[in-house]
Short mmCIF file of C-alpha atoms in Angstrom, two decimals:
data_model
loop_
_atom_site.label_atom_id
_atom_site.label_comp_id
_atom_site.label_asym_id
_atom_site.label_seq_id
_atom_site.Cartn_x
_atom_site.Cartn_y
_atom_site.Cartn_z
CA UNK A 8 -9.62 -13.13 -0.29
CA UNK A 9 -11.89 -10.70 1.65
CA UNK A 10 -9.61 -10.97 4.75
CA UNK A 11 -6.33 -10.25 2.48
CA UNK A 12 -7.67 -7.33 0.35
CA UNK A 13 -8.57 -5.69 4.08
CA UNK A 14 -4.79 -6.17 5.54
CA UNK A 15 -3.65 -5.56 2.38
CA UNK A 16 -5.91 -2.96 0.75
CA UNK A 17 -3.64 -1.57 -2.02
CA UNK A 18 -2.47 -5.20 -3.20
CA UNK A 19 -1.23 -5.59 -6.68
CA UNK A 20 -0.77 -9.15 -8.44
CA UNK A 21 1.26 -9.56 -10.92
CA UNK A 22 1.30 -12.97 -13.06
CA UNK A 23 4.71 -14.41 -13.83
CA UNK A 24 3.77 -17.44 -15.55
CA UNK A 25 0.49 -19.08 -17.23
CA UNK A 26 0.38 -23.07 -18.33
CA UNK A 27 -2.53 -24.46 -19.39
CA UNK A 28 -3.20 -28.28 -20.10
CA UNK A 29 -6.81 -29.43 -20.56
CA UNK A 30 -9.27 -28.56 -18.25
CA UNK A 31 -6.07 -27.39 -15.98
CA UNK A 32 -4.83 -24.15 -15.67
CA UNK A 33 -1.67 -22.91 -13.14
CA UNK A 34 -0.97 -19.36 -12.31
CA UNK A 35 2.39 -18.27 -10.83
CA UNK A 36 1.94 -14.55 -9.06
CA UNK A 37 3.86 -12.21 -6.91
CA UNK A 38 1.82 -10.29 -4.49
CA UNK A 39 2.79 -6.64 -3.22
CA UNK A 40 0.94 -4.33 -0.59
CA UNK A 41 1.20 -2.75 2.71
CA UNK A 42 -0.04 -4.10 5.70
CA UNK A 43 -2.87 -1.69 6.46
CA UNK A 44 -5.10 -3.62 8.06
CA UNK A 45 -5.30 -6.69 10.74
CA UNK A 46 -4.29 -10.42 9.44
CA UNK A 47 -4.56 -13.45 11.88
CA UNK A 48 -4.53 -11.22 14.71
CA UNK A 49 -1.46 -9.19 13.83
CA UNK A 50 -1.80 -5.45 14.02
CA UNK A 51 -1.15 -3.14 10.88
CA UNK A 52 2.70 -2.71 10.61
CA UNK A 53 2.52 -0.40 7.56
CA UNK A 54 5.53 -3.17 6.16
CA UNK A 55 5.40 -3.10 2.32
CA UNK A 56 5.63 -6.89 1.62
CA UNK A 57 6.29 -9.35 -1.75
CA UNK A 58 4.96 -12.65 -1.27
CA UNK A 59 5.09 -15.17 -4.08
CA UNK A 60 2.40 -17.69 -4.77
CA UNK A 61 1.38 -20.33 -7.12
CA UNK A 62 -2.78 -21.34 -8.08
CA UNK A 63 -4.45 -24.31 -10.41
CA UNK A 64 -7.51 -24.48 -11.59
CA UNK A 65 -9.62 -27.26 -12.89
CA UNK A 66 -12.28 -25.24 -15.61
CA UNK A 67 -15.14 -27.16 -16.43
CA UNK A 68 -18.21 -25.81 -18.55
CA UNK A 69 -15.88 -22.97 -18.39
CA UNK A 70 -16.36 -22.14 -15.04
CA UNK A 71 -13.86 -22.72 -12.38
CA UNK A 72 -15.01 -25.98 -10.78
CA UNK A 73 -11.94 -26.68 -8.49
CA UNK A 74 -9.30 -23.98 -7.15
CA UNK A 75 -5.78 -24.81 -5.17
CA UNK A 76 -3.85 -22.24 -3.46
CA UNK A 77 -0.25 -22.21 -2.02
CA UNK A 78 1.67 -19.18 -1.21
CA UNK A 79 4.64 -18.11 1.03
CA UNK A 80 3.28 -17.72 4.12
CA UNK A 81 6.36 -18.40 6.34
CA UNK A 82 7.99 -15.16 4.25
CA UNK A 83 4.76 -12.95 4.60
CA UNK A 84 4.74 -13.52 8.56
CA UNK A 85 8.80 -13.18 8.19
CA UNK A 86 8.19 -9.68 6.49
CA UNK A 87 5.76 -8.44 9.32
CA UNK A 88 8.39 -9.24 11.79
CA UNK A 89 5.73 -12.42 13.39
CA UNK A 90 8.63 -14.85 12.20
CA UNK A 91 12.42 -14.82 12.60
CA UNK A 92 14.33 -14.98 9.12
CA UNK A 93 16.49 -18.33 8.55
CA UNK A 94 19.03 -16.23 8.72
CA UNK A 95 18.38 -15.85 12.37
CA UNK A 96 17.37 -19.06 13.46
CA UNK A 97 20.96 -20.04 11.54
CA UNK A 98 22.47 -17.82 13.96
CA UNK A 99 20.73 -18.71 17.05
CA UNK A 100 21.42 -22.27 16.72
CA UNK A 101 25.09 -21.00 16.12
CA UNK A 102 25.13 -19.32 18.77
CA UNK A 103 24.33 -22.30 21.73
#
């Protein structure tokens, strides 16, 4: 998280969705911020990105015992221009 909240210092979450089931609970976000800061080797671009993500947690003695993380990653290096779109790959392949 330390590494995101430096590329990304002015990074706002906000939670889309919430489900709970047991000792489970999921949390569907969408990430904003500007690319400020250096992020697997890629310079600041100063891009203002939205990257969507989803998290479960398995509570227990209501502390967070287990954590999974997946999140858009593909769009996020898309965004800082690391990536081509699909929309460019489409066209490329076209374009042999």
């Amino acid at each position: 998280m330390e590494t995101y909240r430096r590329a990304f210092p002015d990074a706002e979450y906000t939670v889309e969705k919430e489900v709970a089931e047991d000792d489970f609970v999921s949390v569907r976000y969408t990430a904003r911020g500007t690319h400020e800061g250096e992020l697997m080797d890629i310079e600041p671009t100063g891009e203002r990105v939205t990257v969507s993500g989803m998290e479960m947690y398995r509570v227990e003695d209501g502390k967070i015992a287990e954590m999974w993380t997946n999140y858009d990653t593909v769009g996020l290096l898309q965004q800082l221009d690391v990536l081509p779109s699909l929309d460019a790959l489409v066209r490329e392949a076209n374009a042999d």
